[in-house]
mmCIF file of C-alpha atoms in Angstrom:
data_model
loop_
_atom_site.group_PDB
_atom_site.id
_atom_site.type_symbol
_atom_site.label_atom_id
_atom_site.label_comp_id
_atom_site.label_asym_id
_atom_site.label_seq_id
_atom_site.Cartn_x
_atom_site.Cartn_y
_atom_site.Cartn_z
ATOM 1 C CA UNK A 1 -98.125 15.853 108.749
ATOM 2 C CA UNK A 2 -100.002 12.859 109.592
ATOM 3 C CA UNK A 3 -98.269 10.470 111.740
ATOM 4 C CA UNK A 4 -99.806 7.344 109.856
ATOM 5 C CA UNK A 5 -98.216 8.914 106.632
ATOM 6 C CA UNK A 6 -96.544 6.491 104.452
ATOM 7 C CA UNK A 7 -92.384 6.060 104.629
ATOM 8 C CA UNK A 8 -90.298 3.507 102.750
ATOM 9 C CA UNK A 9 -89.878 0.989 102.684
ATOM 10 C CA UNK A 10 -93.778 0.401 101.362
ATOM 11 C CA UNK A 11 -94.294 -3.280 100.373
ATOM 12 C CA UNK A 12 -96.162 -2.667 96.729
ATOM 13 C CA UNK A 13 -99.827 -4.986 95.977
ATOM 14 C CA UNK A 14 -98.665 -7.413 93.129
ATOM 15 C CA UNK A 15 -100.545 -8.711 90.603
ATOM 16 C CA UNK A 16 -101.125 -12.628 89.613
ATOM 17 C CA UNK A 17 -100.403 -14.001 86.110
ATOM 18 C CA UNK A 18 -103.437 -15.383 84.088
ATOM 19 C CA UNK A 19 -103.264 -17.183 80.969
ATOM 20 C CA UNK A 20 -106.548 -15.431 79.512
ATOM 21 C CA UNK A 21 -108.334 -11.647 80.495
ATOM 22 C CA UNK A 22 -110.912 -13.173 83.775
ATOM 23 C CA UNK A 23 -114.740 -13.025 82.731
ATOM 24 C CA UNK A 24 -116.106 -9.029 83.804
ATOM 25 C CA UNK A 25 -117.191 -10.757 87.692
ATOM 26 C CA UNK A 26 -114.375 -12.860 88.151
ATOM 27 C CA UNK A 27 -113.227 -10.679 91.004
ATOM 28 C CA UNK A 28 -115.336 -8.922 93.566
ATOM 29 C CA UNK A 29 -115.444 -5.406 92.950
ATOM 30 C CA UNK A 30 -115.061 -5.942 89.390
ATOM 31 C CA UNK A 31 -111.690 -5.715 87.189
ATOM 32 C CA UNK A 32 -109.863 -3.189 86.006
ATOM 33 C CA UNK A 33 -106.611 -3.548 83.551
ATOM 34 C CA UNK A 34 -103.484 -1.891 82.737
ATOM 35 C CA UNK A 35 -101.056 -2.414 80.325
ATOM 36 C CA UNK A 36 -97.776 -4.267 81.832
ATOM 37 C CA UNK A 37 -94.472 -2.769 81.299
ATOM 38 C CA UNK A 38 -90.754 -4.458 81.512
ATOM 39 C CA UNK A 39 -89.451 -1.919 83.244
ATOM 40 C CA UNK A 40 -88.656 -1.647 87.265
ATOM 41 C CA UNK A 41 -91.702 -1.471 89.887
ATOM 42 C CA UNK A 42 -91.047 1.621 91.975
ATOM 43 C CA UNK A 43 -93.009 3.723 94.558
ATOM 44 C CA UNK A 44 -92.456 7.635 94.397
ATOM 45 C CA UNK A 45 -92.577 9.748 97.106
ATOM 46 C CA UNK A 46 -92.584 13.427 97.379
ATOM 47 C CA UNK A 47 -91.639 15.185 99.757
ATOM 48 C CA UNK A 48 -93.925 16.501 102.691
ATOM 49 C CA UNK A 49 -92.821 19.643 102.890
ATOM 50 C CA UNK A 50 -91.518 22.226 100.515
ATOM 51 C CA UNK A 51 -87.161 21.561 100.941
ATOM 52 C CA UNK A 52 -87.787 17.463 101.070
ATOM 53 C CA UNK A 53 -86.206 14.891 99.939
ATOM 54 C CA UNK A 54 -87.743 12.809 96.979
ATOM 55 C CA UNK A 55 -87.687 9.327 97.186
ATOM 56 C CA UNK A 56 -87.421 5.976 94.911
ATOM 57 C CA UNK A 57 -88.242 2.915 96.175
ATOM 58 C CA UNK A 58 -87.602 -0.060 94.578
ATOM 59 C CA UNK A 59 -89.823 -3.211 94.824
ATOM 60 C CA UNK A 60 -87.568 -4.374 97.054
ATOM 61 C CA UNK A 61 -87.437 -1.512 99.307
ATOM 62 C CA UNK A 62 -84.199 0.048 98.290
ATOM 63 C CA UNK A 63 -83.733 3.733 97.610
ATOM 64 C CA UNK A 64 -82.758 4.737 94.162
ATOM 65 C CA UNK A 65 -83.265 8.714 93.811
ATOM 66 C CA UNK A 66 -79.695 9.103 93.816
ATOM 67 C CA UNK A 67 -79.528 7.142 90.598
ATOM 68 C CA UNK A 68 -82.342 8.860 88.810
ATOM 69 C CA UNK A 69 -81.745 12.691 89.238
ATOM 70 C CA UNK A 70 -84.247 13.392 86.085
ATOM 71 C CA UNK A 71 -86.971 12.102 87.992
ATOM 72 C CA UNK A 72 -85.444 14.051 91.256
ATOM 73 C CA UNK A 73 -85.575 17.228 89.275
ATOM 74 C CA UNK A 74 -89.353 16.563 88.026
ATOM 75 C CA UNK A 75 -90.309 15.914 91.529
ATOM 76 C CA UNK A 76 -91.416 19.642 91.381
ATOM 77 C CA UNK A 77 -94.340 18.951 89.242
ATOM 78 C CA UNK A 78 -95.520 16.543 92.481
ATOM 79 C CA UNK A 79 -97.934 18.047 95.164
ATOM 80 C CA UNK A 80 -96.501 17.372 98.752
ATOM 81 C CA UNK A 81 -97.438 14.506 100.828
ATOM 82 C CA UNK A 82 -98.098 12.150 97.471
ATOM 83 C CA UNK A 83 -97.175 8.569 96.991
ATOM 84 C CA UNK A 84 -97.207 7.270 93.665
ATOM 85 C CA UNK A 85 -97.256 3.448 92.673
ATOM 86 C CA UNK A 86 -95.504 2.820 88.793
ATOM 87 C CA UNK A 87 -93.006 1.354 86.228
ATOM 88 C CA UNK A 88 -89.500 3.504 86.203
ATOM 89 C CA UNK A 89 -88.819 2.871 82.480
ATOM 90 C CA UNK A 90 -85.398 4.035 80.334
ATOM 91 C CA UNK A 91 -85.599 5.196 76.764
ATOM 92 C CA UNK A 92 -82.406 4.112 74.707
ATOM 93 C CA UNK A 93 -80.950 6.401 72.311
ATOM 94 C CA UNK A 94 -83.422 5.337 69.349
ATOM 95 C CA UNK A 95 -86.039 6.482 71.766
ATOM 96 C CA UNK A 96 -87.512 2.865 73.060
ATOM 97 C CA UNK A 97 -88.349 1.243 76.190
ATOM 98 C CA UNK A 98 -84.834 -0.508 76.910
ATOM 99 C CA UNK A 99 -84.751 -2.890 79.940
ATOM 100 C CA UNK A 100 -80.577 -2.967 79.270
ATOM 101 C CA UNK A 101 -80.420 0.965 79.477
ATOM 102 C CA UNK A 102 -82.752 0.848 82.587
ATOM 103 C CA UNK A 103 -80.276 -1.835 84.562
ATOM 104 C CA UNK A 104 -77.543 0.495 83.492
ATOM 105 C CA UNK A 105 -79.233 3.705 85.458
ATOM 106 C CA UNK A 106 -80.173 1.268 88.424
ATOM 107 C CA UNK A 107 -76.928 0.415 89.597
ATOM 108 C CA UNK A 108 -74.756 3.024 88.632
ATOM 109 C CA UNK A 109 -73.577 5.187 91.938
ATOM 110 C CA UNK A 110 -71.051 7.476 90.567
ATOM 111 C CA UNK A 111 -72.371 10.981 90.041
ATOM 112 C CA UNK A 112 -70.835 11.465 86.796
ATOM 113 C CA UNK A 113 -72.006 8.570 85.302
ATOM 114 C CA UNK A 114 -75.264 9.149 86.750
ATOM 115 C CA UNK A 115 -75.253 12.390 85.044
ATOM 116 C CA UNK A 116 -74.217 11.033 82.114
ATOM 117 C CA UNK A 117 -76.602 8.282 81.804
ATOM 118 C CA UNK A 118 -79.477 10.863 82.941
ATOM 119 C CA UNK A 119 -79.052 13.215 80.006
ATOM 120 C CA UNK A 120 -78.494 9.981 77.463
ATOM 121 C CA UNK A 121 -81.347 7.942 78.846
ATOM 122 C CA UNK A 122 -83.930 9.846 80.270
ATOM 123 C CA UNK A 123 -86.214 7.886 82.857
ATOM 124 C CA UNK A 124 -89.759 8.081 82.870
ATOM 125 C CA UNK A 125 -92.477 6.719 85.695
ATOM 126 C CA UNK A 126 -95.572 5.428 84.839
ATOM 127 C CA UNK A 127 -98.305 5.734 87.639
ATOM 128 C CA UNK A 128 -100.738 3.190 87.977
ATOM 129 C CA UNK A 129 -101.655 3.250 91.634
ATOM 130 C CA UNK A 130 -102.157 6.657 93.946
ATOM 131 C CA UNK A 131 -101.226 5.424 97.502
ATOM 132 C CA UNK A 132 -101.351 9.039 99.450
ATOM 133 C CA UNK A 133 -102.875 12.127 98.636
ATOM 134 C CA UNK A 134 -101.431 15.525 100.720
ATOM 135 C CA UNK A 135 -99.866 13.156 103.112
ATOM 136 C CA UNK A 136 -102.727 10.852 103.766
ATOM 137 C CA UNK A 137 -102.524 7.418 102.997
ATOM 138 C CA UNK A 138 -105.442 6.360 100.792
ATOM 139 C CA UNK A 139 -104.898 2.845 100.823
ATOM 140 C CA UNK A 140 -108.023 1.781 102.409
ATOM 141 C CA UNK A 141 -110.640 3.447 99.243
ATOM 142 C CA UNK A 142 -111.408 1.097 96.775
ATOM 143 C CA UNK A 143 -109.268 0.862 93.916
ATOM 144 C CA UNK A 144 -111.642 2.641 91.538
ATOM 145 C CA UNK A 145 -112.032 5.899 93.827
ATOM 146 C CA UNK A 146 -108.030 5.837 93.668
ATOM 147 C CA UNK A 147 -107.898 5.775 90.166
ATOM 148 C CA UNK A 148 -110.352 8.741 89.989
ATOM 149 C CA UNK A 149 -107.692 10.636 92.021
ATOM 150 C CA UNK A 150 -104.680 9.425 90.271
ATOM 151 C CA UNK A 151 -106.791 11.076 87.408
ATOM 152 C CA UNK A 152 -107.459 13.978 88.324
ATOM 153 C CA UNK A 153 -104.124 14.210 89.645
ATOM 154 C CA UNK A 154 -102.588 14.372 86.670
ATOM 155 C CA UNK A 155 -105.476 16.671 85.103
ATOM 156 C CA UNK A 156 -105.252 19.226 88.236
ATOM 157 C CA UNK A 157 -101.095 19.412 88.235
ATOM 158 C CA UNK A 158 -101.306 19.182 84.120
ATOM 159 C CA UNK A 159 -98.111 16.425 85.470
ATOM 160 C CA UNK A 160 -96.204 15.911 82.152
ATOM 161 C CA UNK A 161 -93.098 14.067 80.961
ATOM 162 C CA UNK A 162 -91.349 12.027 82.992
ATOM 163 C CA UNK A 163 -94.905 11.840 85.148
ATOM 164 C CA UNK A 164 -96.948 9.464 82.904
ATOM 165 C CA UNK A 165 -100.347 7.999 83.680
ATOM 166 C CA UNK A 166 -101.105 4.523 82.653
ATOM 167 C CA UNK A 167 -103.790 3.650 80.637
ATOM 168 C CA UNK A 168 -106.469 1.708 82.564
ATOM 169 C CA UNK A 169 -109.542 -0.239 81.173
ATOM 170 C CA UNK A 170 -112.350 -1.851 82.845
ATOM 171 C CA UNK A 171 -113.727 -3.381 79.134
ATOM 172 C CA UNK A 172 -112.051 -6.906 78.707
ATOM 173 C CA UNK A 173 -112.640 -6.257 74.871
ATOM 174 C CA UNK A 174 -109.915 -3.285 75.328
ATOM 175 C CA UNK A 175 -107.692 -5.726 77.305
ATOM 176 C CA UNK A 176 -108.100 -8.529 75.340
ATOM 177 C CA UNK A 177 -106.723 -5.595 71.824
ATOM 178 C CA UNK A 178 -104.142 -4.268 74.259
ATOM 179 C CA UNK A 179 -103.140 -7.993 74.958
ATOM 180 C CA UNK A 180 -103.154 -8.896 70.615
ATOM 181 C CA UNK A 181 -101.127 -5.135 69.329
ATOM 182 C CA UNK A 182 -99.959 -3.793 72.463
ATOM 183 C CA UNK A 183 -97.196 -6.740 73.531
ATOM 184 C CA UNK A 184 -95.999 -6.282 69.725
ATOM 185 C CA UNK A 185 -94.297 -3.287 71.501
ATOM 186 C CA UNK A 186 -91.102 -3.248 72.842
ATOM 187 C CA UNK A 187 -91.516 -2.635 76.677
ATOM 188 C CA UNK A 188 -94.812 -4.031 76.847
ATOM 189 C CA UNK A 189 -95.115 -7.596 78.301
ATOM 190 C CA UNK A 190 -98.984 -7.656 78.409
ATOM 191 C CA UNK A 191 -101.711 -6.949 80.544
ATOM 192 C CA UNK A 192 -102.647 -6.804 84.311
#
C-alpha cells in the first residue's frame, strides 16, 4: 500500500458555470464535457485490501456508506486501491432520477429505514473522474489519460449497475445536443 494513497476526506476539482459550450481552445489542454446530473457529488473508495471497508464521501467530506448499503454491496465489482470521482443518484419508484428520494437516503441513519429505502430506491454512482488506480493516486496525469483508464476500467471489470460511466465528449457539437434534449430529462441540469 502506498503511503501517498488517497484517504477521505478528498477535496473534489469543481467545475465553473458558463452561459454557452467555450470555443474547442478555450482551455489549455483542450475541453472535454460531461453531462451534469442533480444528484449528490461523491468520491468512492474501495477498499485496499480484500476485508476493507468501502467508503462514501460526500462533497463535503462526510462519510455516507452507512446510508447507501446497495452501493456497499456492489463495492465487490471494484478492484482494490480505486478511487472513483461521480454523481450518487436515487431512482424513485417510477424509475427516475429523484433529487427528493436521494435527500431521503442521505440522511437517514436508522438501519431499517436504510434498508428499506435501499431496496425501494436503489442508488446508482456515476463515474466521471478516476482519482487512483490499485492504490496509486493518479491525480497528477492529464485528464484525458484518466479518462482512458476510467474506460477501460469499466471495460476490464465489465462494472455494471449501480457502477455507471458517464458519457464524455470532446465535440462541442455533441455538447451543445446534450445541452438542447438532454436537460429535457429529469436529473439532468446540463453540461460541464
Amino acid at each position: 500500500m502506498s503511503p501517498d494513497r488517497l484517504r477521505p476526506p478528498v477535496e473534489p476539482m469543481l467545475a465553473q458555470a458558463r452561459d454557452t459550450i467555450p470555443s474547442p481552445g478555450a482551455l489549455r489542454g483542450g475541453l472535454a464535457m460531461d453531462l451534469k446530473w442533480d444528484g449528490y457529488r461523491t468520491i468512492a473508495f474501495s477498499p485496499a485490501r480484500s476485508g476493507g471497508l468501502f467508503l462514501l464521501q460526500t462533497r463535503r467530506g462526510s462519510l455516507i456508506q452507512d446510508r447507501l448499503p446497495d452501493l456497499a454491496a456492489a463495492a465487490v465489482q471494484l478492484p482494490p486501491g480505486l478511487v472513483l470521482d461521480g454523481e450518487l443518484l436515487v431512482l424513485n419508484s417510477s424509475g427516475t432520477m429523484d433529487f427528493g428520494v436521494r435527500q431521503q437516503r442521505a440522511v437517514s441513519t436508522t438501519p431499517r429505514t436504510v434498508q428499506t429505502l435501499a431496496k425501494a430506491h436503489p442508488a446508482y454512482f456515476v463515474a466521471f473522474d478516476i482519482l487512483q488506480l490499485g492504490g496509486q493516486p493518479i491525480l497528477a496525469e492529464p485528464y484525458e489519460q484518466r479518462r482512458s483508464r476510467l474506460e477501460a476500467l469499466f471495460a476490464g471489470h465489465a462494472l455494471s449497475p449501480p457502477w455507471t460511466l458517464c458519457p464524455s465528449t470532446r465535440d462541442p457539437a455533441v455538447a451543445q445536443e446534450w445541452l438542447e434534449t438532454w436537460t429535457r430529462t429529469p436529473g439532468v441540469e446540463g453540461v460541464l
